[in-house]
Amino acid sequence: MPFDSNLRYRPYEDWTAEEIQAIEANVAKSPWRSTLHIEPQRGLLNDPNGFSYFNGQFHLFYQWFPFGAAHGLKSWFHTVSDDLVHFQETGTVLLPDHPLDTHGMYSGSAMQMEDKLFIFYTGNCRDAEWVRHPYQNGALMTSYGDCVKFDKPLITQPKDTTDHFRDPQIFDYKGQYYAIIGGQDLEKKGMIKLYKAVNNDYKQWQEIGNLDFANDRTAYMMECPNLIFINDQPILLYCPQGLDKSVFGYDNIYPNLYKIGKAFDPEQAAILEPSELYNLDYGFECYATQAFNSPDGRALSVSWLGLPDVEYPTDHFDHQGVLSLVKELTLKEGKLYQYPVEALKNLRQEPVVLRDMSETDNVYELEITIPAESKSELVLLADQAGRGLRLEVDTQNGLLTLDRSQAGEQYALEFGQTRECPISKTETTLNIFIDKSIFEIFINKGEKVLSGRVFPNADQSGIRLTAGPISGTYYALHHGR
């Protein structure tokens, strides 16, 4: 259905049971529902939120509009996991039901505080003139899923920012709580602010200053900033909307990038000796990545495999958006590696030598080796004519090319249907995960990543090895949900 502002911000309680049943019936007709990935029951999923460890389990929320494929009045939907592979829906939904979040619960983070989960989020409020008032709010959730929101905002809009001020991320650095928040300054340039919890009280926050990370000041907004630490080195992940392509070339409507620092100086609000910008994902869809340092020592991340301001074929079935697989982040020789958590291997069924396959269930993992000095090509989600998601791996020239122009229903054509990723001119390994309408490709165990969506036709379920030397293993994946 077409969504005007009245429908987008219609109160949840005004949607009738009949309307919801009609939405659910339409979702049930969709041919592209995932098996392995987190996906909404109905409506739109976007940013992952509140990724944390609490009460002996991993917790992961996502921003949710339940009534169709539109960015409307957002709530947070809650899931829990023991292994970061199987996520259980708890039934807990944090609703936009407070004076400080009247027009939606926007993104944020979470951290265990004593016996409760502290939730730090942006409340989106608009007045009668439709002027936005962003509030950085707090809430506490018990182990039973009961949530109490704070009566007053923890941080209000600073005088040196516009109303684009959102997405607080809390983190612990050497025993002190800090938070970073994305924003836009009065010159309409993107920036990130750093805050400190006064006396380590998560209810009291003091601004330290604008984070110094060699900001090029060409983006107009910094969304979803995250600061994590690997071997005490700071990794800043963020989404610089409107970044000048002369600063960093990208094809998606908005990029998800990162910098690696030598050290973090919180007193000076600085990342020392920040690296150049790097692309977090070379595919078609990866945005709003949320990462945190888990108590077990791992740095973990998850992303929205979708993008703002893009329409998707699933919109016709009243659903949109999925989350990526959960990845562990490591540093190797100064490079950031991202690779699915080890527990994902438990989904593998019996190994099969990779060969041409006329039909699969489109839920599998391929583990492939491409030799040096070769040019190889395979087609996934292939029909009998060989049309599908085409992957060319050129270890002679050091380039991987991904082409989805023949993979089912087309969309977002203005952003191109191919992506390229530089690779080494040596033997190269690929781990490829296919889940109905989702692909995630990991080069050399996470040195580079390409993720995205494809919406195959009903007859596109094969694998074709079309050129060059390719050896590997096919694993059907059983999720058990």
Short mmCIF file of C-alpha atoms in Angstrom, two decimals:
data_model
loop_
_atom_site.label_atom_id
_atom_site.label_comp_id
_atom_site.label_asym_id
_atom_site.label_seq_id
_atom_site.Cartn_x
_atom_site.Cartn_y
_atom_site.Cartn_z
CA MET A 1 0.00 0.00 0.00
CA PRO A 2 1.19 3.60 -0.51
CA PHE A 3 2.39 5.08 2.79
CA ASP A 4 1.82 8.76 3.40
CA SER A 5 2.91 10.41 6.66
CA ASN A 6 -0.46 9.70 8.27
CA LEU A 7 -0.05 5.97 7.74
CA ARG A 8 3.64 5.97 8.64
CA TYR A 9 2.96 7.61 12.00
CA ARG A 10 -0.40 6.07 12.71
CA PRO A 11 -0.50 4.85 16.34
CA TYR A 12 0.04 1.12 16.73
CA GLU A 13 -3.23 0.65 18.57
CA ASP A 14 -5.17 2.09 15.62
CA TRP A 15 -4.20 -0.79 13.32
CA THR A 16 -7.03 -3.31 13.35
CA ALA A 17 -6.70 -7.08 13.62
CA GLU A 18 -8.12 -7.40 10.11
CA GLU A 19 -5.49 -5.04 8.69
CA ILE A 20 -2.69 -6.95 10.41
CA GLN A 21 -4.05 -10.28 9.18
CA ALA A 22 -4.11 -8.93 5.64
CA ILE A 23 -0.47 -7.83 5.96
CA GLU A 24 0.52 -11.24 7.33
CA ALA A 25 -1.33 -13.01 4.52
CA ASN A 26 0.57 -10.94 1.97
CA VAL A 27 3.92 -11.67 3.66
CA ALA A 28 3.09 -15.40 3.50
CA LYS A 29 2.96 -15.15 -0.32
CA SER A 30 6.54 -13.93 -0.56
CA PRO A 31 8.95 -16.30 -2.37
CA TRP A 32 12.03 -14.73 -0.76
CA ARG A 33 11.76 -15.37 2.98
CA SER A 34 15.09 -16.27 4.57
CA THR A 35 16.03 -19.36 6.56
CA LEU A 36 19.26 -18.50 8.40
CA HIS A 37 18.98 -14.75 8.84
CA ILE A 38 17.00 -12.54 11.19
CA GLU A 39 14.02 -11.17 9.30
CA PRO A 40 10.83 -9.43 10.51
CA GLN A 41 7.58 -11.37 10.82
CA ARG A 42 6.07 -8.55 8.79
CA GLY A 43 6.86 -4.96 7.95
CA LEU A 44 10.28 -3.33 7.80
CA LEU A 45 13.48 -4.13 9.65
CA ASN A 46 16.41 -1.74 9.53
CA ASP A 47 19.21 -0.98 12.01
CA PRO A 48 20.45 -3.64 14.44
CA ASN A 49 20.32 -2.22 17.96
CA GLY A 50 21.26 -3.03 21.53
CA PHE A 51 23.72 -5.79 20.58
CA SER A 52 24.99 -6.90 23.97
CA TYR A 53 25.58 -9.68 26.49
CA PHE A 54 23.20 -9.78 29.44
CA ASN A 55 22.06 -12.38 31.94
CA GLY A 56 24.10 -15.15 30.30
CA GLN A 57 22.82 -14.61 26.74
CA PHE A 58 23.45 -12.46 23.71
CA HIS A 59 20.76 -9.87 23.07
CA LEU A 60 20.00 -8.25 19.75
CA PHE A 61 17.21 -5.84 18.90
CA TYR A 62 16.30 -4.39 15.53
CA GLN A 63 14.43 -1.29 14.51
CA TRP A 64 10.99 -2.31 13.31
CA PHE A 65 7.94 -0.86 11.59
CA PRO A 66 5.35 -3.67 11.77
CA PHE A 67 2.76 -2.52 9.24
CA GLY A 68 4.44 -2.63 5.85
CA ALA A 69 7.64 -1.98 3.94
CA ALA A 70 7.98 1.65 4.94
CA HIS A 71 10.11 3.70 7.32
CA GLY A 72 7.37 4.70 9.72
CA LEU A 73 6.83 4.77 13.48
CA LYS A 74 9.73 2.62 14.72
CA SER A 75 9.89 0.26 17.67
CA TRP A 76 12.62 -2.15 18.85
CA PHE A 77 12.07 -5.89 18.42
CA HIS A 78 13.99 -8.17 20.80
CA THR A 79 15.80 -11.47 20.19
CA VAL A 80 18.18 -13.58 22.30
CA SER A 81 20.80 -16.19 21.44
CA ASP A 82 23.14 -18.63 23.12
CA ASP A 83 25.37 -19.22 20.10
CA LEU A 84 24.97 -16.11 17.89
CA VAL A 85 23.48 -18.30 15.16
CA HIS A 86 20.03 -19.24 16.45
CA PHE A 87 18.11 -16.15 17.60
CA GLN A 88 14.85 -16.59 19.46
CA GLU A 89 12.10 -13.98 19.31
CA THR A 90 11.13 -13.18 22.90
CA GLY A 91 7.91 -11.30 22.24
CA THR A 92 9.35 -8.17 23.83
CA VAL A 93 8.85 -5.07 21.71
CA LEU A 94 9.93 -1.66 22.97
CA LEU A 95 7.23 0.62 21.67
CA PRO A 96 7.29 4.37 20.88
CA ASP A 97 4.99 4.93 23.85
CA HIS A 98 6.76 7.68 25.78
CA PRO A 99 6.69 11.52 25.51
CA LEU A 100 10.41 11.36 24.63
CA ASP A 101 9.96 9.02 21.62
CA THR A 102 6.57 10.03 20.19
CA HIS A 103 7.68 9.61 16.56
CA GLY A 104 9.81 6.51 16.92
CA MET A 105 12.51 4.72 18.83
CA TYR A 106 15.60 5.35 16.75
CA SER A 107 18.87 3.48 17.00
CA GLY A 108 21.07 2.91 20.01
CA SER A 109 23.03 0.44 22.08
CA ALA A 110 22.87 -1.53 25.32
CA MET A 111 25.09 -2.76 28.14
CA GLN A 112 24.50 -4.82 31.28
CA MET A 113 24.42 -2.72 34.43
CA GLU A 114 24.24 -4.87 37.57
CA ASP A 115 21.14 -7.08 37.11
CA LYS A 116 19.51 -5.06 34.31
CA LEU A 117 20.18 -4.20 30.70
CA PHE A 118 20.73 -0.47 30.19
CA ILE A 119 19.30 0.63 26.84
CA PHE A 120 20.58 3.89 25.33
CA TYR A 121 18.57 5.08 22.33
CA THR A 122 17.48 8.11 20.33
CA GLY A 123 13.89 9.22 20.81
CA ASN A 124 12.49 10.87 17.71
CA CYS A 125 9.96 13.60 18.53
CA ARG A 126 8.29 16.13 16.28
CA ASP A 127 6.24 19.14 17.28
CA ALA A 128 3.11 20.55 15.62
CA GLU A 129 5.28 22.31 13.01
CA TRP A 130 6.99 18.97 12.26
CA VAL A 131 10.28 20.17 13.71
CA ARG A 132 12.35 17.25 15.01
CA HIS A 133 13.60 17.17 18.60
CA PRO A 134 16.10 14.34 19.13
CA TYR A 135 16.55 13.03 22.65
CA GLN A 136 19.13 10.49 23.79
CA ASN A 137 17.10 8.41 26.19
CA GLY A 138 17.63 5.61 28.66
CA ALA A 139 15.69 2.57 29.77
CA LEU A 140 16.31 -0.47 31.95
CA MET A 141 15.16 -3.95 30.99
CA THR A 142 14.91 -6.85 33.42
CA SER A 143 15.78 -10.45 32.64
CA TYR A 144 12.03 -11.01 32.18
CA GLY A 145 11.83 -8.45 29.38
CA ASP A 146 10.07 -5.77 31.41
CA CYS A 147 11.29 -2.33 30.42
CA VAL A 148 11.07 1.01 32.23
CA LYS A 149 12.05 4.16 30.35
CA PHE A 150 13.65 7.13 32.09
CA ASP A 151 11.46 10.18 32.61
CA LYS A 152 14.09 12.66 31.39
CA PRO A 153 16.49 12.56 28.45
CA LEU A 154 20.07 11.70 29.26
CA ILE A 155 21.44 13.98 26.53
CA THR A 156 19.61 16.72 24.64
CA GLN A 157 20.49 18.31 21.31
CA PRO A 158 23.73 20.32 21.64
CA LYS A 159 23.77 23.92 20.51
CA ASP A 160 26.35 23.21 17.83
CA THR A 161 24.36 20.51 16.00
CA THR A 162 21.24 20.39 13.89
CA ASP A 163 18.36 18.08 14.74
CA HIS A 164 20.31 15.28 13.02
CA PHE A 165 21.81 13.95 16.23
CA ARG A 166 21.32 10.25 16.95
CA ASP A 167 22.50 6.67 17.47
CA PRO A 168 24.29 6.64 20.86
CA GLN A 169 26.77 3.82 21.34
CA ILE A 170 27.96 3.07 24.86
CA PHE A 171 31.30 1.36 25.44
CA ASP A 172 33.68 0.58 28.28
CA TYR A 173 37.24 1.78 27.90
CA LYS A 174 39.60 0.82 30.73
CA GLY A 175 36.80 0.74 33.27
CA GLN A 176 35.17 4.04 32.27
CA TYR A 177 31.89 4.31 30.35
CA TYR A 178 31.87 6.48 27.23
CA ALA A 179 29.40 7.06 24.41
CA ILE A 180 29.69 8.35 20.88
CA ILE A 181 26.75 9.90 18.99
CA GLY A 182 26.48 10.69 15.30
CA GLY A 183 25.40 14.10 14.15
CA GLN A 184 25.49 17.07 11.84
CA ASP A 185 27.04 20.40 12.81
CA LEU A 186 25.60 23.84 12.05
CA GLU A 187 27.56 23.95 8.79
CA LYS A 188 25.66 20.76 7.86
CA LYS A 189 28.76 18.62 7.99
CA GLY A 190 28.83 15.19 9.58
CA MET A 191 30.53 14.78 12.93
CA ILE A 192 30.68 12.47 15.96
CA LYS A 193 30.48 13.61 19.59
CA LEU A 194 32.17 11.87 22.51
CA TYR A 195 30.60 11.74 25.99
CA LYS A 196 31.72 10.45 29.37
CA ALA A 197 29.57 8.97 32.13
CA VAL A 198 30.11 11.21 35.18
CA ASN A 199 31.43 9.09 38.06
CA ASN A 200 30.62 6.09 35.83
CA ASP A 201 26.92 6.77 36.37
CA TYR A 202 25.09 5.81 33.17
CA LYS A 203 22.36 8.33 34.04
CA GLN A 204 24.74 11.30 33.90
CA TRP A 205 26.65 12.22 30.77
CA GLN A 206 29.15 14.99 30.11
CA GLU A 207 30.29 16.07 26.66
CA ILE A 208 34.05 15.78 26.07
CA GLY A 209 33.99 17.17 22.55
CA ASN A 210 33.82 16.36 18.87
CA LEU A 211 35.73 13.18 18.15
CA ASP A 212 38.95 13.82 16.23
CA PHE A 213 39.39 11.00 13.68
CA ALA A 214 40.75 13.04 10.74
CA ASN A 215 37.22 13.82 9.60
CA ASP A 216 37.34 14.97 5.98
CA ARG A 217 34.14 17.02 6.53
CA THR A 218 32.54 16.15 3.21
CA ALA A 219 29.72 13.96 4.57
CA TYR A 220 26.55 15.73 5.68
CA MET A 221 25.68 13.23 8.42
CA MET A 222 27.50 10.52 10.39
CA GLU A 223 25.09 7.69 11.16
CA CYS A 224 25.55 4.67 13.41
CA PRO A 225 29.08 5.30 14.75
CA ASN A 226 30.67 2.45 16.70
CA LEU A 227 33.99 2.39 18.53
CA ILE A 228 35.40 -1.00 19.43
CA PHE A 229 38.83 -2.20 20.48
CA ILE A 230 40.94 -5.09 19.22
CA ASN A 231 44.24 -5.61 21.04
CA ASP A 232 43.67 -2.12 22.49
CA GLN A 233 43.54 -0.58 19.01
CA PRO A 234 40.43 1.52 18.31
CA ILE A 235 38.30 0.63 15.28
CA LEU A 236 35.79 3.32 14.31
CA LEU A 237 32.91 2.10 12.13
CA TYR A 238 30.44 4.62 10.76
CA CYS A 239 28.15 5.53 7.86
CA PRO A 240 29.10 8.92 6.37
CA GLN A 241 26.07 9.98 4.35
CA GLY A 242 26.92 12.16 1.37
CA LEU A 243 30.65 11.48 1.57
CA ASP A 244 32.45 13.04 -1.39
CA LYS A 245 33.42 10.24 -3.80
CA SER A 246 36.74 11.96 -4.42
CA VAL A 247 37.56 11.19 -0.79
CA PHE A 248 36.46 7.56 -1.06
CA GLY A 249 34.87 5.89 -4.06
CA TYR A 250 31.68 3.92 -3.44
CA ASP A 251 28.70 2.74 -5.47
CA ASN A 252 25.93 2.28 -2.90
CA ILE A 253 23.65 5.17 -2.02
CA TYR A 254 25.48 5.46 1.34
CA PRO A 255 28.68 3.69 2.42
CA ASN A 256 29.59 1.82 5.61
CA LEU A 257 33.28 2.49 6.30
CA TYR A 258 35.89 2.24 9.03
CA LYS A 259 39.24 3.56 10.27
CA ILE A 260 41.83 1.84 12.43
CA GLY A 261 43.66 3.95 15.02
CA LYS A 262 46.91 3.44 16.87
CA ALA A 263 45.35 4.43 20.19
CA PHE A 264 42.38 6.20 21.78
CA ASP A 265 42.82 9.35 23.89
CA PRO A 266 39.46 9.99 25.57
CA GLU A 267 40.61 13.15 27.38
CA GLN A 268 41.41 14.76 24.04
CA ALA A 269 38.46 13.08 22.28
CA ALA A 270 40.87 11.72 19.71
CA ILE A 271 41.72 8.60 17.79
CA LEU A 272 45.47 8.81 17.43
CA GLU A 273 47.05 8.23 14.03
CA PRO A 274 43.86 7.12 12.30
CA SER A 275 44.28 5.09 9.14
CA GLU A 276 42.85 5.91 5.77
CA LEU A 277 39.21 5.03 5.13
CA TYR A 278 38.40 1.41 4.36
CA ASN A 279 35.29 -0.18 2.93
CA LEU A 280 33.60 -2.50 5.42
CA ASP A 281 31.72 -4.37 2.68
CA TYR A 282 32.18 -4.34 -1.10
CA GLY A 283 28.70 -5.66 -1.90
CA PHE A 284 25.38 -4.06 -2.68
CA GLU A 285 23.86 -3.84 0.80
CA CYS A 286 25.55 -3.36 4.15
CA TYR A 287 24.64 -0.52 6.48
CA ALA A 288 24.26 0.54 10.11
CA THR A 289 26.74 -2.07 11.33
CA GLN A 290 26.67 -2.45 15.10
CA ALA A 291 29.66 -3.91 16.94
CA PHE A 292 30.59 -4.41 20.56
CA ASN A 293 33.32 -5.93 22.69
CA SER A 294 31.81 -9.04 24.25
CA PRO A 295 32.79 -10.07 27.79
CA ASP A 296 34.37 -13.25 26.37
CA GLY A 297 36.98 -11.11 24.61
CA ARG A 298 35.57 -11.19 21.09
CA ALA A 299 34.69 -8.16 18.98
CA LEU A 300 31.35 -9.00 17.35
CA SER A 301 29.36 -7.24 14.66
CA VAL A 302 26.08 -7.47 12.77
CA SER A 303 24.74 -5.32 9.93
CA TRP A 304 21.52 -4.37 8.24
CA LEU A 305 21.62 -5.90 4.76
CA GLY A 306 19.60 -3.07 3.34
CA LEU A 307 19.94 0.63 2.66
CA PRO A 308 17.91 3.76 3.40
CA ASP A 309 15.95 5.31 0.56
CA VAL A 310 15.99 2.14 -1.58
CA GLU A 311 12.91 0.17 -2.63
CA TYR A 312 13.11 -3.64 -2.64
CA PRO A 313 11.08 -6.31 -4.50
CA THR A 314 9.80 -7.65 -1.16
CA ASP A 315 7.99 -4.34 -0.62
CA HIS A 316 5.13 -5.78 -2.68
CA PHE A 317 4.76 -8.46 0.00
CA ASP A 318 4.75 -6.01 2.95
CA HIS A 319 8.20 -6.93 4.26
CA GLN A 320 11.70 -5.54 3.84
CA GLY A 321 15.11 -5.98 5.43
CA VAL A 322 17.27 -8.67 7.03
CA LEU A 323 20.27 -8.71 9.34
CA SER A 324 23.60 -10.21 8.35
CA LEU A 325 25.20 -13.22 9.94
CA VAL A 326 27.04 -12.33 13.15
CA LYS A 327 30.74 -11.88 12.51
CA GLU A 328 33.82 -11.88 14.71
CA LEU A 329 36.26 -9.04 13.99
CA THR A 330 40.02 -9.53 14.25
CA LEU A 331 43.15 -7.64 13.24
CA LYS A 332 45.79 -9.43 11.19
CA GLU A 333 48.87 -7.56 9.97
CA GLY A 334 47.04 -4.27 10.30
CA LYS A 335 43.96 -5.44 8.37
CA LEU A 336 40.45 -5.86 9.74
CA TYR A 337 39.05 -9.33 9.14
CA GLN A 338 35.34 -10.16 9.45
CA TYR A 339 34.20 -13.76 9.54
CA PRO A 340 31.06 -15.56 10.74
CA VAL A 341 31.18 -16.91 14.28
CA GLU A 342 32.54 -20.42 14.65
CA ALA A 343 29.17 -21.86 15.74
CA LEU A 344 27.83 -21.35 12.21
CA LYS A 345 29.80 -24.44 11.14
CA ASN A 346 27.37 -26.53 13.20
CA LEU A 347 24.73 -25.93 10.51
CA ARG A 348 26.76 -27.77 7.89
CA GLN A 349 25.37 -31.04 6.58
CA GLU A 350 27.44 -33.72 4.83
CA PRO A 351 30.15 -32.26 2.55
CA VAL A 352 29.67 -32.70 -1.19
CA VAL A 353 32.36 -32.07 -3.81
CA LEU A 354 31.44 -28.88 -5.61
CA ARG A 355 30.12 -29.44 -9.13
CA ASP A 356 27.41 -28.13 -11.42
CA MET A 357 24.04 -28.54 -9.71
CA SER A 358 20.78 -28.05 -11.53
CA GLU A 359 18.79 -27.49 -8.36
CA THR A 360 19.39 -26.70 -4.67
CA ASP A 361 17.16 -25.29 -1.95
CA ASN A 362 19.19 -22.02 -2.09
CA VAL A 363 20.32 -22.42 1.54
CA TYR A 364 23.96 -23.47 1.56
CA GLU A 365 27.63 -22.65 2.07
CA LEU A 366 30.34 -23.07 -0.53
CA GLU A 367 33.99 -23.30 0.47
CA ILE A 368 36.02 -22.65 -2.67
CA THR A 369 39.68 -22.38 -3.65
CA ILE A 370 40.78 -20.44 -6.73
CA PRO A 371 44.44 -20.95 -7.71
CA ALA A 372 46.87 -18.13 -8.44
CA GLU A 373 47.31 -16.86 -11.99
CA SER A 374 43.83 -17.92 -13.07
CA LYS A 375 40.49 -16.56 -14.19
CA SER A 376 37.47 -18.41 -12.87
CA GLU A 377 33.72 -17.87 -13.00
CA LEU A 378 30.69 -19.41 -11.36
CA VAL A 379 27.00 -18.59 -11.35
CA LEU A 380 24.87 -18.99 -8.24
CA LEU A 381 21.08 -18.96 -8.14
CA ALA A 382 21.35 -20.13 -11.74
CA ASP A 383 18.60 -21.18 -14.14
CA GLN A 384 19.02 -23.74 -16.91
CA ALA A 385 20.31 -21.06 -19.28
CA GLY A 386 23.02 -20.05 -16.79
CA ARG A 387 21.43 -16.75 -15.75
CA GLY A 388 21.93 -15.84 -12.11
CA LEU A 389 24.37 -14.21 -9.70
CA ARG A 390 27.66 -14.22 -11.60
CA LEU A 391 30.98 -14.21 -9.75
CA GLU A 392 34.29 -13.73 -11.59
CA VAL A 393 37.54 -14.30 -9.69
CA ASP A 394 40.64 -13.04 -11.47
CA THR A 395 43.85 -13.86 -9.59
CA GLN A 396 45.94 -12.78 -12.58
CA ASN A 397 44.89 -9.15 -12.21
CA GLY A 398 43.73 -9.23 -8.58
CA LEU A 399 40.04 -8.48 -9.02
CA LEU A 400 36.75 -10.07 -8.03
CA THR A 401 33.61 -8.97 -9.91
CA LEU A 402 30.04 -9.63 -8.81
CA ASP A 403 27.16 -9.19 -11.28
CA ARG A 404 23.51 -9.51 -10.26
CA SER A 405 22.03 -8.15 -13.50
CA GLN A 406 20.59 -11.57 -14.41
CA ALA A 407 19.64 -12.67 -10.90
CA GLY A 408 15.86 -12.45 -10.84
CA GLU A 409 13.89 -9.30 -10.16
CA GLN A 410 15.94 -6.14 -10.66
CA TYR A 411 15.91 -3.04 -8.46
CA ALA A 412 18.07 -0.04 -7.47
CA LEU A 413 19.33 0.12 -11.04
CA GLU A 414 20.56 3.68 -10.59
CA PHE A 415 23.33 2.33 -8.33
CA GLY A 416 24.57 -0.27 -10.81
CA GLN A 417 24.32 -4.04 -10.87
CA THR A 418 28.00 -4.94 -10.55
CA ARG A 419 30.52 -4.56 -7.77
CA GLU A 420 34.29 -5.01 -7.82
CA CYS A 421 36.64 -5.93 -5.02
CA PRO A 422 40.46 -5.94 -5.15
CA ILE A 423 42.01 -9.29 -4.17
CA SER A 424 45.53 -10.64 -3.93
CA LYS A 425 47.17 -12.25 -6.96
CA THR A 426 47.66 -15.48 -5.06
CA GLU A 427 45.58 -18.54 -4.27
CA THR A 428 42.28 -17.21 -2.98
CA THR A 429 39.63 -18.85 -0.83
CA LEU A 430 35.94 -17.97 -0.80
CA ASN A 431 33.29 -18.90 1.73
CA ILE A 432 29.91 -18.10 0.19
CA PHE A 433 26.65 -18.22 2.12
CA ILE A 434 23.39 -18.27 0.17
CA ASP A 435 20.05 -17.94 1.96
CA LYS A 436 17.11 -17.67 -0.46
CA SER A 437 17.51 -13.96 -1.31
CA ILE A 438 20.74 -13.17 0.57
CA PHE A 439 24.41 -13.67 -0.20
CA GLU A 440 27.44 -13.11 2.00
CA ILE A 441 30.87 -13.74 0.48
CA PHE A 442 34.04 -13.90 2.58
CA ILE A 443 37.39 -13.72 0.82
CA ASN A 444 40.38 -15.37 2.49
CA LYS A 445 38.46 -16.01 5.70
CA GLY A 446 37.24 -12.44 6.03
CA GLU A 447 39.97 -10.25 4.55
CA LYS A 448 37.27 -8.78 2.28
CA VAL A 449 33.48 -9.15 2.36
CA LEU A 450 30.69 -8.70 -0.19
CA SER A 451 27.07 -8.86 0.97
CA GLY A 452 23.72 -8.12 -0.55
CA ARG A 453 20.29 -9.14 -1.74
CA VAL A 454 19.11 -10.88 -4.87
CA PHE A 455 15.54 -11.90 -5.64
CA PRO A 456 15.75 -14.96 -7.89
CA ASN A 457 13.02 -16.24 -10.15
CA ALA A 458 11.34 -19.54 -9.24
CA ASP A 459 13.60 -21.49 -11.61
CA GLN A 460 16.86 -19.96 -10.33
CA SER A 461 18.24 -22.46 -7.83
CA GLY A 462 21.27 -24.04 -9.51
CA ILE A 463 25.05 -23.70 -9.39
CA ARG A 464 27.09 -23.45 -12.59
CA LEU A 465 30.90 -23.58 -12.76
CA THR A 466 31.34 -21.77 -16.04
CA ALA A 467 35.05 -21.00 -16.41
CA GLY A 468 38.51 -21.66 -15.03
CA PRO A 469 39.80 -23.89 -12.25
CA ILE A 470 37.45 -24.04 -9.24
CA SER A 471 37.62 -26.62 -6.47
CA GLY A 472 35.59 -26.73 -3.32
CA THR A 473 32.88 -28.16 -1.12
CA TYR A 474 29.12 -27.69 -1.01
CA TYR A 475 27.39 -27.80 2.38
CA ALA A 476 23.64 -27.74 2.74
CA LEU A 477 22.83 -25.70 5.85
CA HIS A 478 20.19 -26.80 8.34
CA HIS A 479 19.01 -24.11 10.73
CA GLY A 480 16.39 -26.10 12.60
CA ARG A 481 13.86 -23.36 13.14
#
